[in-house]
Amino acid sequence: MKSPNLYIYNSLSKKKEKFVPIHENAVGMYVCGPTVYSNVHLGNCRTFLSFDLIFRYLKHLGYKVRYVRNITDAGHLENDGESGDDPILKKARLEQLEPMEVVQKYTVDFHTIMAKFNALPPSIEPTATGHIYEQIAIVEKIIEEGLAYEKNGSVYFDVLKFNQTNNYGKLSGRQIEDMIANTRELAAQSDKKNPQDFALWKKAEPQHIMRWPSPWSDGFPGWHLECTAMSTKYLGNQFDIHGGGMDLKFPHHECEIAQAEACNHVSPVNYWMHANMLTLNGKKMSKSTGNFILPDNMFTGNNNILSKPFSPTVTKFFMYQAHYRSILDFSSEALEASEKGFLKLMDAYRTLSDLNTSNSSSIDINAWKKACYDAMNDDFNSPILIANLFEIVKYVNALKDGKETITETDLSLLKQTTHDFLFEVLGLEDTAIEESQDGEKLTAAIELLIQLRNKARADKDFAMSDKIRGELAAKGIQLKDGKDGTTFSLN
Ligand code: AMP
Ligand code: ZN
């Protein structure tokens, strides 16, 4: 295989480090999957698409990658179960469904959306409920190590005791003293010895129907435990990469490290990777605050935020125009600019097949190709890669105009490299090109009709303006009048 010069920003050391996998040519990667109690929003998708790019690039480099991404279908309690509910149970009550029906419904939604984005499925997709036995075994081991205690049928991890020999807080940079100072008042209401202790096993209340027998009580595992159980089961006690959204660093990933170190006496992960947030109106996209867009509402334009529909490929291209560690804000203007760029790039890619060659090249294709790899080898810097790909648009125009020349060998290298990055690494879709171009034509036609309707309204020709609106609606095109003018959606 190629010997890559890949550098990864490690959230643990807070530095870019040269990537050296534990086993030559093979990579083990674990990414925290969704909690399946509602439809995934575009923020969630951004994190999963960031790791899809990483998975694709590692494979492209020639690594055999075992990519494990779990489904959280139990145990993700709000507020570590102190006062919070299980969101899956809450939803089951609300929709009058069996909890596993909720899990199935939103797992299917997640898979459908990821397929629309042309994301690759992981190698293994284990569920928390399928690994209760493994989780109980880890709790037993941590108790045996003297780092967890049972109280009223629940088991808690003893953070202060662990911190005497290990460093709790090393990933998130939080100091245990600060945590103690911030949480002192809460201590009295809990079974925990200290408020920073976290649940490994919770005894189920009578109304909690998702429950399993254990040595301590009929209950269910704590959220952090499932990822320790599933990552070490499928990737070993030490593996290469662990990823997730930035908001999972604390407490989730900090607790995963503590559990694994308590059990196995080794640091579980060599490279911790955290993807940054997608924001809307400057605030994190989030289910709980209502500040989010669902992917399907984006693809149809059925929302009050964007001027028109955007396809999954354009949405993904827009996301990759930002580095995975940068915050990305969502807006119509930025998406429109991405769509234009995407179409230009695809146009140039197609034109590569119609170019004449000559017996010398005035362009250094090898240097260009190296710049593409250098970008991705620098902590998966997709915006720089895309900026390099935009050079193609310039080349193609210059070659078409006879201002530059290219040999047959260089042209075929240029085509192959562009193809690899566009379709294999970025995972953009060939078929989406026509769709996007048709979409652009449709947008232009509808915008013309909107203008004609505005004119009819200004002329008080309401029969005409109603006809335009009505007939478009009959074809599934809804016009929406807002303070910034008229927008449309497709359904
Ligand atoms: P959850 O289903 O809440 O466990 O979230 C699934 C994944 O989506 C986690 O890795 C989160 O960090 C990530 N996530 C949640 N909100 C956002 C957001 N606004 N932008 C990017 N990633 C997010
Ligand atoms: Zn996790």
Short mmCIF file of C-alpha atoms and ligand atoms in Angstrom, two decimals:
data_model
loop_
_atom_site.label_atom_id
_atom_site.label_comp_id
_atom_site.label_asym_id
_atom_site.label_seq_id
_atom_site.Cartn_x
_atom_site.Cartn_y
_atom_site.Cartn_z
CA MET A 1 0.00 0.00 0.00
CA LYS A 2 0.97 3.66 -0.37
CA SER A 3 2.79 4.98 2.63
CA PRO A 4 0.66 7.93 3.63
CA ASN A 5 1.91 10.96 5.41
CA LEU A 6 -1.35 11.49 7.21
CA TYR A 7 -1.64 13.84 10.18
CA ILE A 8 -4.66 13.81 12.48
CA TYR A 9 -5.61 16.39 15.09
CA ASN A 10 -5.86 14.44 18.31
CA SER A 11 -8.31 16.03 20.77
CA LEU A 12 -6.49 14.27 23.60
CA SER A 13 -3.06 15.81 22.97
CA LYS A 14 -4.58 18.90 21.29
CA LYS A 15 -1.99 18.55 18.52
CA LYS A 16 -1.78 17.29 14.99
CA GLU A 17 0.00 13.94 15.15
CA LYS A 18 1.33 11.64 12.46
CA PHE A 19 -1.09 8.78 12.03
CA VAL A 20 0.47 5.43 12.85
CA PRO A 21 -2.08 2.65 13.17
CA ILE A 22 -1.62 -0.13 15.74
CA HIS A 23 -1.67 -2.78 13.01
CA GLU A 24 0.08 -1.89 9.79
CA ASN A 25 -2.38 -1.40 6.91
CA ALA A 26 -5.45 -1.75 9.13
CA VAL A 27 -7.47 0.86 11.01
CA GLY A 28 -10.04 0.40 13.79
CA MET A 29 -12.44 3.33 14.08
CA TYR A 30 -15.40 3.77 16.44
CA VAL A 31 -17.92 6.59 16.10
CA CYS A 32 -20.80 7.23 18.50
CA GLY A 33 -24.04 6.71 16.58
CA PRO A 34 -27.44 8.32 16.99
CA THR A 35 -29.87 7.95 19.87
CA VAL A 36 -32.86 6.71 17.91
CA TYR A 37 -35.85 8.48 19.43
CA SER A 38 -36.44 11.07 16.70
CA ASN A 39 -35.52 11.89 13.11
CA VAL A 40 -31.88 12.83 12.60
CA HIS A 41 -31.47 16.55 11.91
CA LEU A 42 -28.88 18.11 9.62
CA GLY A 43 -26.55 18.78 12.56
CA ASN A 44 -26.39 15.08 13.36
CA CYS A 45 -25.87 14.40 9.65
CA ARG A 46 -22.90 16.77 9.54
CA THR A 47 -21.06 14.74 12.18
CA PHE A 48 -21.81 11.43 10.47
CA LEU A 49 -20.82 12.85 7.09
CA SER A 50 -17.55 14.16 8.55
CA PHE A 51 -16.71 10.62 9.61
CA ASP A 52 -17.91 9.21 6.30
CA LEU A 53 -15.30 11.38 4.59
CA ILE A 54 -12.64 10.15 7.02
CA PHE A 55 -13.70 6.52 6.49
CA ARG A 56 -13.65 6.97 2.71
CA TYR A 57 -10.25 8.66 2.68
CA LEU A 58 -8.64 6.01 4.90
CA LYS A 59 -10.01 3.34 2.56
CA HIS A 60 -8.82 5.31 -0.45
CA LEU A 61 -5.31 5.33 1.02
CA GLY A 62 -5.47 1.55 1.03
CA TYR A 63 -6.17 0.82 4.70
CA LYS A 64 -8.43 -2.04 5.63
CA VAL A 65 -10.81 -0.13 7.89
CA ARG A 66 -13.12 -1.66 10.45
CA TYR A 67 -15.58 1.12 11.12
CA VAL A 68 -17.92 0.53 14.07
CA ARG A 69 -20.80 2.94 14.63
CA ASN A 70 -23.37 2.03 17.24
CA ILE A 71 -27.08 2.63 17.57
CA THR A 72 -28.05 3.93 21.02
CA ASP A 73 -31.37 2.22 21.62
CA ALA A 74 -31.37 2.24 25.44
CA GLY A 75 -29.85 3.97 28.42
CA HIS A 76 -29.23 7.50 27.09
CA LEU A 77 -30.83 9.25 30.05
CA GLU A 78 -31.03 12.98 30.39
CA ASN A 79 -28.95 14.27 33.29
CA ASP A 80 -27.43 10.82 33.98
CA GLY A 81 -30.80 9.61 35.26
CA GLU A 82 -30.75 11.95 38.25
CA SER A 83 -33.91 13.72 37.21
CA GLY A 84 -34.09 12.97 33.52
CA ASP A 85 -36.16 10.55 31.54
CA ASP A 86 -35.28 8.03 28.86
CA PRO A 87 -36.10 9.82 25.58
CA ILE A 88 -37.01 6.55 23.83
CA LEU A 89 -39.54 5.66 26.54
CA LYS A 90 -40.89 9.20 26.51
CA LYS A 91 -41.45 8.99 22.76
CA ALA A 92 -42.99 5.51 23.05
CA ARG A 93 -45.56 6.89 25.50
CA LEU A 94 -46.24 9.89 23.30
CA GLU A 95 -46.69 7.91 20.10
CA GLN A 96 -48.30 4.93 21.86
CA LEU A 97 -45.69 2.56 20.54
CA GLU A 98 -43.60 -0.24 21.98
CA PRO A 99 -40.12 1.26 22.69
CA MET A 100 -38.57 -1.09 20.13
CA GLU A 101 -41.01 0.25 17.52
CA VAL A 102 -39.64 3.73 18.22
CA VAL A 103 -36.11 2.39 17.87
CA GLN A 104 -36.94 0.63 14.59
CA LYS A 105 -38.74 3.64 13.10
CA TYR A 106 -35.90 6.07 13.72
CA THR A 107 -33.14 3.60 12.87
CA VAL A 108 -34.78 3.14 9.48
CA ASP A 109 -35.06 6.93 9.10
CA PHE A 110 -31.37 7.31 9.94
CA HIS A 111 -30.33 4.69 7.38
CA THR A 112 -32.60 6.16 4.70
CA ILE A 113 -31.17 9.65 5.20
CA MET A 114 -27.57 8.47 5.24
CA ALA A 115 -28.21 6.54 2.00
CA LYS A 116 -29.65 9.70 0.40
CA PHE A 117 -26.36 11.40 1.29
CA ASN A 118 -24.52 8.48 -0.31
CA ALA A 119 -22.73 7.75 2.99
CA LEU A 120 -21.19 4.29 3.27
CA PRO A 121 -22.63 1.96 5.89
CA PRO A 122 -20.20 1.17 8.73
CA SER A 123 -18.58 -2.27 8.89
CA ILE A 124 -20.43 -3.11 12.09
CA GLU A 125 -23.46 -1.32 13.55
CA PRO A 126 -24.03 -2.80 17.01
CA THR A 127 -26.86 -1.82 19.35
CA ALA A 128 -26.77 -1.12 23.09
CA THR A 129 -29.62 -3.57 23.75
CA GLY A 130 -27.74 -6.30 21.90
CA HIS A 131 -24.77 -5.93 24.27
CA ILE A 132 -26.28 -5.95 27.76
CA TYR A 133 -24.26 -9.02 28.73
CA GLU A 134 -20.96 -7.35 27.77
CA GLN A 135 -21.93 -4.21 29.67
CA ILE A 136 -22.75 -6.15 32.85
CA ALA A 137 -19.35 -7.88 32.58
CA ILE A 138 -17.61 -4.49 32.47
CA VAL A 139 -19.52 -3.24 35.53
CA GLU A 140 -18.47 -6.40 37.41
CA LYS A 141 -14.84 -5.83 36.42
CA ILE A 142 -14.87 -2.18 37.53
CA ILE A 143 -16.42 -3.17 40.90
CA GLU A 144 -13.72 -5.84 41.25
CA GLU A 145 -11.10 -3.16 40.61
CA GLY A 146 -12.61 -1.19 43.50
CA LEU A 147 -13.62 1.72 41.29
CA ALA A 148 -17.40 1.38 41.37
CA TYR A 149 -19.96 0.90 44.15
CA GLU A 150 -23.52 -0.31 44.40
CA LYS A 151 -26.26 1.71 46.07
CA ASN A 152 -29.95 0.74 46.12
CA GLY A 153 -29.63 -1.50 43.07
CA SER A 154 -27.72 1.04 40.98
CA VAL A 155 -23.96 1.05 40.37
CA TYR A 156 -21.85 4.22 40.11
CA PHE A 157 -18.33 4.87 38.94
CA ASP A 158 -16.19 6.34 41.71
CA VAL A 159 -14.61 9.29 39.92
CA LEU A 160 -12.59 10.63 42.87
CA LYS A 161 -11.04 7.26 43.61
CA PHE A 162 -10.21 6.72 39.94
CA ASN A 163 -8.63 10.15 39.82
CA GLN A 164 -6.16 9.21 42.57
CA THR A 165 -4.32 6.98 40.10
CA ASN A 166 -5.57 8.23 36.74
CA ASN A 167 -6.44 11.56 35.21
CA TYR A 168 -10.21 12.13 34.96
CA GLY A 169 -10.64 15.22 32.78
CA LYS A 170 -7.67 14.74 30.48
CA LEU A 171 -9.77 14.75 27.32
CA SER A 172 -12.13 17.60 28.12
CA GLY A 173 -9.52 19.62 30.04
CA ARG A 174 -11.87 19.90 33.01
CA GLN A 175 -10.36 19.98 36.46
CA ILE A 176 -11.89 17.72 39.04
CA GLU A 177 -11.66 20.51 41.65
CA ASP A 178 -13.84 22.75 39.44
CA MET A 179 -16.34 19.96 38.90
CA ILE A 180 -16.61 19.48 42.66
CA ALA A 181 -17.04 23.21 43.26
CA ASN A 182 -19.78 23.45 40.60
CA THR A 183 -21.88 20.52 41.73
CA ARG A 184 -21.66 20.56 45.53
CA GLU A 185 -25.29 21.54 46.17
CA LEU A 186 -26.71 18.66 44.14
CA ALA A 187 -25.02 15.95 46.20
CA ALA A 188 -27.72 15.47 48.82
CA GLN A 189 -30.46 14.37 46.39
CA SER A 190 -28.63 11.40 44.99
CA ASP A 191 -27.43 7.87 45.69
CA LYS A 192 -24.04 8.95 44.41
CA LYS A 193 -21.15 9.40 46.84
CA ASN A 194 -20.07 12.43 44.83
CA PRO A 195 -22.01 14.34 42.18
CA GLN A 196 -19.36 13.78 39.52
CA ASP A 197 -19.76 9.99 39.82
CA PHE A 198 -21.71 8.58 36.91
CA ALA A 199 -24.12 5.67 36.51
CA LEU A 200 -22.87 2.34 35.17
CA TRP A 201 -26.10 0.55 35.96
CA LYS A 202 -29.46 2.03 36.96
CA LYS A 203 -32.19 0.19 38.83
CA ALA A 204 -35.39 0.55 36.79
CA GLU A 205 -38.38 2.31 38.31
CA PRO A 206 -41.60 0.25 38.02
CA GLN A 207 -42.80 2.29 35.01
CA HIS A 208 -39.48 1.82 33.16
CA ILE A 209 -40.29 -1.00 30.76
CA MET A 210 -36.85 -1.31 29.13
CA ARG A 211 -35.17 -3.48 31.78
CA TRP A 212 -32.82 -6.42 32.05
CA PRO A 213 -31.82 -8.65 34.98
CA SER A 214 -28.40 -8.04 36.53
CA PRO A 215 -26.57 -8.95 39.75
CA TRP A 216 -27.71 -5.61 41.25
CA SER A 217 -31.28 -5.09 40.08
CA ASP A 218 -33.63 -5.31 37.15
CA GLY A 219 -32.45 -2.24 35.32
CA PHE A 220 -30.51 -0.88 32.41
CA PRO A 221 -26.96 0.23 31.60
CA GLY A 222 -25.67 3.81 31.78
CA TRP A 223 -25.17 5.55 28.45
CA HIS A 224 -21.37 5.77 28.51
CA LEU A 225 -21.00 2.06 29.15
CA GLU A 226 -22.38 0.85 25.84
CA CYS A 227 -19.66 2.55 23.81
CA THR A 228 -16.91 1.07 25.98
CA ALA A 229 -18.49 -2.37 25.64
CA MET A 230 -19.01 -2.24 21.88
CA SER A 231 -15.77 -0.48 20.90
CA THR A 232 -13.55 -2.85 22.87
CA LYS A 233 -15.53 -5.93 21.84
CA TYR A 234 -15.09 -5.25 18.12
CA LEU A 235 -11.82 -3.28 18.03
CA GLY A 236 -9.86 -4.51 21.06
CA ASN A 237 -8.82 -2.87 24.34
CA GLN A 238 -6.73 -0.38 22.38
CA PHE A 239 -7.76 0.89 18.99
CA ASP A 240 -6.85 3.65 16.57
CA ILE A 241 -9.62 6.24 16.21
CA HIS A 242 -12.64 7.22 18.27
CA GLY A 243 -14.92 9.94 16.94
CA GLY A 244 -18.08 11.82 17.67
CA GLY A 245 -19.48 15.33 17.82
CA MET A 246 -17.65 17.95 19.91
CA ASP A 247 -20.54 17.98 22.40
CA LEU A 248 -19.79 14.34 23.33
CA LYS A 249 -16.30 15.12 24.68
CA PHE A 250 -17.71 15.63 28.14
CA PRO A 251 -19.06 13.72 29.90
CA HIS A 252 -19.53 10.89 27.38
CA HIS A 253 -16.01 10.37 26.05
CA GLU A 254 -14.31 11.34 29.30
CA CYS A 255 -16.36 8.60 31.00
CA GLU A 256 -15.57 6.11 28.25
CA ILE A 257 -11.86 6.65 28.89
CA ALA A 258 -12.35 6.23 32.65
CA GLN A 259 -14.34 3.00 32.25
CA ALA A 260 -11.86 1.45 29.82
CA GLU A 261 -8.83 2.46 31.89
CA ALA A 262 -10.44 1.14 35.09
CA CYS A 263 -11.11 -2.18 33.36
CA ASN A 264 -8.13 -2.76 31.13
CA HIS A 265 -5.40 -0.52 32.62
CA VAL A 266 -4.62 0.97 29.23
CA SER A 267 -5.73 4.10 27.43
CA PRO A 268 -8.35 2.81 24.97
CA VAL A 269 -7.93 5.17 22.04
CA ASN A 270 -4.87 6.52 20.22
CA TYR A 271 -6.57 9.33 18.25
CA TRP A 272 -9.67 11.08 19.58
CA MET A 273 -11.44 13.03 16.84
CA HIS A 274 -14.25 15.54 17.38
CA ALA A 275 -16.39 17.05 14.66
CA ASN A 276 -17.66 20.58 15.13
CA MET A 277 -21.25 21.74 15.18
CA LEU A 278 -23.61 22.83 12.46
CA THR A 279 -25.36 26.01 13.57
CA LEU A 280 -28.53 27.70 12.45
CA ASN A 281 -29.00 31.40 13.14
CA GLY A 282 -25.67 31.27 14.99
CA LYS A 283 -26.91 28.65 17.47
CA LYS A 284 -26.17 24.93 17.60
CA MET A 285 -28.68 22.92 15.61
CA SER A 286 -30.46 20.93 18.24
CA LYS A 287 -33.58 18.87 18.60
CA SER A 288 -34.34 20.03 22.12
CA THR A 289 -34.39 23.75 21.34
CA GLY A 290 -36.33 23.37 18.09
CA ASN A 291 -33.48 25.08 16.20
CA PHE A 292 -33.04 22.50 13.44
CA ILE A 293 -33.91 21.43 9.90
CA LEU A 294 -34.74 17.87 8.93
CA PRO A 295 -32.89 16.62 5.84
CA ASP A 296 -36.09 15.74 3.94
CA ASN A 297 -37.48 19.23 4.52
CA MET A 298 -34.28 20.58 3.05
CA PHE A 299 -34.46 18.33 -0.03
CA THR A 300 -38.09 19.33 -0.73
CA GLY A 301 -37.71 22.97 0.33
CA ASN A 302 -40.45 22.41 2.89
CA ASN A 303 -39.13 24.78 5.55
CA ASN A 304 -39.25 28.42 6.51
CA ILE A 305 -35.51 28.94 6.49
CA LEU A 306 -34.20 28.35 2.98
CA SER A 307 -35.20 30.00 -0.28
CA LYS A 308 -35.50 26.75 -2.24
CA PRO A 309 -34.81 23.01 -2.13
CA PHE A 310 -31.22 21.73 -2.06
CA SER A 311 -30.22 18.20 -3.07
CA PRO A 312 -28.34 15.85 -0.72
CA THR A 313 -25.19 16.09 -2.84
CA VAL A 314 -25.17 19.89 -2.80
CA THR A 315 -25.84 19.86 0.96
CA LYS A 316 -22.93 17.50 1.50
CA PHE A 317 -20.66 19.52 -0.79
CA PHE A 318 -21.58 22.63 1.21
CA MET A 319 -20.66 20.85 4.45
CA TYR A 320 -17.30 19.69 3.05
CA GLN A 321 -16.44 23.25 2.03
CA ALA A 322 -15.81 23.75 5.76
CA HIS A 323 -13.22 21.79 7.73
CA TYR A 324 -14.76 19.22 10.07
CA ARG A 325 -13.28 21.01 13.12
CA SER A 326 -14.79 24.40 12.22
CA ILE A 327 -18.25 25.57 13.17
CA LEU A 328 -20.46 25.81 10.09
CA ASP A 329 -23.47 28.08 9.85
CA PHE A 330 -26.34 27.22 7.63
CA SER A 331 -27.82 29.82 5.29
CA SER A 332 -29.52 30.08 1.91
CA GLU A 333 -26.78 32.33 0.50
CA ALA A 334 -23.98 29.93 1.43
CA LEU A 335 -25.90 26.95 0.04
CA GLU A 336 -26.67 28.76 -3.21
CA ALA A 337 -22.98 29.60 -3.62
CA SER A 338 -22.08 25.94 -3.00
CA GLU A 339 -24.61 24.78 -5.55
CA LYS A 340 -23.16 27.08 -8.20
CA GLY A 341 -19.63 25.91 -7.38
CA PHE A 342 -20.66 22.26 -7.46
CA LEU A 343 -22.28 22.60 -10.89
CA LYS A 344 -19.27 24.44 -12.30
CA LEU A 345 -16.96 21.74 -10.99
CA MET A 346 -19.08 18.94 -12.47
CA ASP A 347 -19.27 20.77 -15.78
CA ALA A 348 -15.49 21.04 -15.87
CA TYR A 349 -15.15 17.35 -14.94
CA ARG A 350 -17.30 16.36 -17.91
CA THR A 351 -15.41 18.65 -20.26
CA LEU A 352 -12.21 16.75 -19.40
CA SER A 353 -13.48 14.04 -21.77
CA ASP A 354 -13.66 16.44 -24.72
CA LEU A 355 -10.21 18.02 -24.53
CA ASN A 356 -7.50 17.79 -27.16
CA THR A 357 -4.06 16.63 -26.09
CA SER A 358 -0.66 17.65 -27.37
CA ASN A 359 2.92 16.41 -27.04
CA SER A 360 3.77 18.53 -24.04
CA SER A 361 2.07 19.80 -20.88
CA SER A 362 2.25 23.38 -19.73
CA ILE A 363 0.59 22.39 -16.46
CA ASP A 364 2.26 20.37 -13.69
CA ILE A 365 -0.44 17.78 -13.00
CA ASN A 366 1.71 15.83 -10.54
CA ALA A 367 2.20 18.94 -8.40
CA TRP A 368 -1.56 19.56 -8.50
CA LYS A 369 -2.29 15.97 -7.54
CA LYS A 370 0.17 16.24 -4.65
CA ALA A 371 -1.57 19.39 -3.43
CA CYS A 372 -4.88 17.47 -3.31
CA TYR A 373 -3.34 14.68 -1.22
CA ASP A 374 -1.45 17.17 0.98
CA ALA A 375 -4.77 18.83 1.83
CA MET A 376 -6.41 15.58 2.89
CA ASN A 377 -3.28 14.39 4.69
CA ASP A 378 -3.41 17.56 6.76
CA ASP A 379 -6.18 16.42 9.12
CA PHE A 380 -8.68 15.75 6.29
CA ASN A 381 -8.77 19.34 5.09
CA SER A 382 -11.63 19.05 2.61
CA PRO A 383 -12.04 22.83 1.97
CA ILE A 384 -8.45 23.01 0.73
CA LEU A 385 -9.01 19.87 -1.34
CA ILE A 386 -12.11 21.46 -2.89
CA ALA A 387 -10.20 24.69 -3.56
CA ASN A 388 -7.66 22.54 -5.42
CA LEU A 389 -10.42 20.83 -7.35
CA PHE A 390 -11.70 24.26 -8.40
CA GLU A 391 -8.36 24.72 -10.15
CA ILE A 392 -9.73 22.18 -12.66
CA VAL A 393 -12.33 24.71 -13.76
CA LYS A 394 -9.52 27.14 -14.56
CA TYR A 395 -7.42 24.46 -16.32
CA VAL A 396 -10.31 23.27 -18.43
CA ASN A 397 -11.10 26.77 -19.64
CA ALA A 398 -7.45 27.50 -20.43
CA LEU A 399 -7.06 24.14 -22.21
CA LYS A 400 -10.28 24.69 -24.18
CA ASP A 401 -9.06 28.12 -25.29
CA GLY A 402 -5.66 26.68 -26.28
CA LYS A 403 -3.93 28.84 -23.65
CA GLU A 404 -2.45 25.76 -21.97
CA THR A 405 -1.50 22.33 -23.31
CA ILE A 406 -1.64 18.83 -21.84
CA THR A 407 -0.30 15.40 -22.85
CA GLU A 408 -2.49 12.34 -23.07
CA THR A 409 -0.82 10.80 -19.99
CA ASP A 410 -1.30 13.95 -17.93
CA LEU A 411 -4.91 14.29 -19.03
CA SER A 412 -5.69 10.76 -18.00
CA LEU A 413 -3.97 11.36 -14.62
CA LEU A 414 -6.00 14.55 -14.19
CA LYS A 415 -9.24 12.69 -14.99
CA GLN A 416 -8.45 9.77 -12.69
CA THR A 417 -7.46 11.99 -9.76
CA THR A 418 -10.49 14.24 -10.13
CA HIS A 419 -12.73 11.19 -10.38
CA ASP A 420 -11.20 9.62 -7.27
CA PHE A 421 -11.60 12.72 -5.14
CA LEU A 422 -15.07 13.71 -6.34
CA PHE A 423 -16.71 10.32 -6.22
CA GLU A 424 -14.62 8.00 -4.05
CA VAL A 425 -13.38 10.38 -1.34
CA LEU A 426 -16.02 13.11 -1.20
CA GLY A 427 -18.68 10.58 -2.17
CA LEU A 428 -20.53 12.99 -4.47
CA GLU A 429 -22.89 11.37 -6.90
CA ASP A 430 -22.76 11.22 -10.66
CA THR A 431 -26.53 10.97 -10.97
CA ALA A 432 -26.93 14.02 -8.79
CA ILE A 433 -25.29 16.16 -11.47
CA GLU A 434 -28.27 15.88 -13.83
CA GLU A 435 -30.64 16.27 -10.90
CA SER A 436 -28.89 19.45 -9.78
CA GLN A 437 -28.77 20.84 -13.30
CA ASP A 438 -32.46 20.05 -13.82
CA GLY A 439 -33.10 21.57 -10.41
CA GLU A 440 -31.33 24.73 -11.44
CA LYS A 441 -33.45 25.00 -14.60
CA LEU A 442 -36.60 24.34 -12.59
CA THR A 443 -35.61 27.03 -10.09
CA ALA A 444 -35.10 29.52 -12.91
CA ALA A 445 -38.52 28.69 -14.42
CA ILE A 446 -40.33 28.96 -11.09
CA GLU A 447 -38.59 32.23 -10.28
CA LEU A 448 -39.81 33.59 -13.62
CA LEU A 449 -43.37 32.53 -12.73
CA ILE A 450 -43.01 34.23 -9.33
CA GLN A 451 -42.01 37.44 -11.11
CA LEU A 452 -45.00 37.16 -13.48
CA ARG A 453 -47.28 36.60 -10.51
CA ASN A 454 -45.82 39.65 -8.74
CA LYS A 455 -46.47 41.68 -11.87
CA ALA A 456 -50.07 40.39 -12.08
CA ARG A 457 -50.62 41.30 -8.43
CA ALA A 458 -49.17 44.77 -8.94
CA ASP A 459 -51.56 45.18 -11.90
CA LYS A 460 -54.44 43.92 -9.71
CA ASP A 461 -54.91 41.00 -12.11
CA PHE A 462 -55.81 38.62 -9.28
CA ALA A 463 -57.34 36.04 -11.60
CA MET A 464 -53.90 35.61 -13.19
CA SER A 465 -51.93 35.65 -9.94
CA ASP A 466 -54.29 33.06 -8.39
CA LYS A 467 -54.04 30.93 -11.52
CA ILE A 468 -50.24 30.87 -11.34
CA ARG A 469 -50.25 29.96 -7.68
CA GLY A 470 -53.08 27.41 -8.04
CA GLU A 471 -51.69 25.60 -11.05
CA LEU A 472 -48.21 25.39 -9.53
CA ALA A 473 -49.77 23.99 -6.34
CA ALA A 474 -51.63 21.39 -8.41
CA LYS A 475 -48.22 20.29 -9.77
CA GLY A 476 -46.84 20.01 -6.22
CA ILE A 477 -45.00 23.35 -6.21
CA GLN A 478 -46.01 25.53 -3.26
CA LEU A 479 -45.37 29.27 -3.30
CA LYS A 480 -44.85 30.86 0.11
CA ASP A 481 -45.11 34.62 0.60
CA GLY A 482 -42.83 35.95 3.31
CA LYS A 483 -41.40 39.29 4.38
CA ASP A 484 -38.37 38.78 2.11
CA GLY A 485 -40.46 37.92 -0.95
CA THR A 486 -41.82 34.65 -2.29
CA THR A 487 -40.06 31.31 -1.92
CA PHE A 488 -41.11 27.83 -3.04
CA SER A 489 -41.07 24.21 -1.99
CA LEU A 490 -41.67 20.91 -3.78
CA ASN A 491 -43.74 18.07 -2.39
P1 AMP B 1 -27.34 12.14 19.44
O1 AMP B 1 -28.33 11.35 18.64
O2 AMP B 1 -27.94 13.28 20.16
O3 AMP B 1 -26.51 11.26 20.35
O4 AMP B 1 -26.32 12.80 18.40
C1 AMP B 1 -25.73 12.08 17.36
C2 AMP B 1 -24.47 12.80 16.91
O5 AMP B 1 -24.78 14.07 16.33
C3 AMP B 1 -23.46 13.09 18.02
O6 AMP B 1 -22.15 12.76 17.56
C4 AMP B 1 -23.58 14.57 18.26
O7 AMP B 1 -22.38 15.13 18.71
C5 AMP B 1 -23.90 15.05 16.85
N1 AMP B 1 -24.57 16.38 16.82
C6 AMP B 1 -25.64 16.80 17.52
N2 AMP B 1 -25.96 18.09 17.21
C7 AMP B 1 -25.08 18.48 16.25
C8 AMP B 1 -24.88 19.70 15.50
N3 AMP B 1 -25.67 20.76 15.66
N4 AMP B 1 -23.85 19.73 14.61
C9 AMP B 1 -23.04 18.65 14.43
N5 AMP B 1 -23.19 17.49 15.11
C10 AMP B 1 -24.19 17.38 16.00
ZN ZN B 2 -20.63 6.85 22.46
#
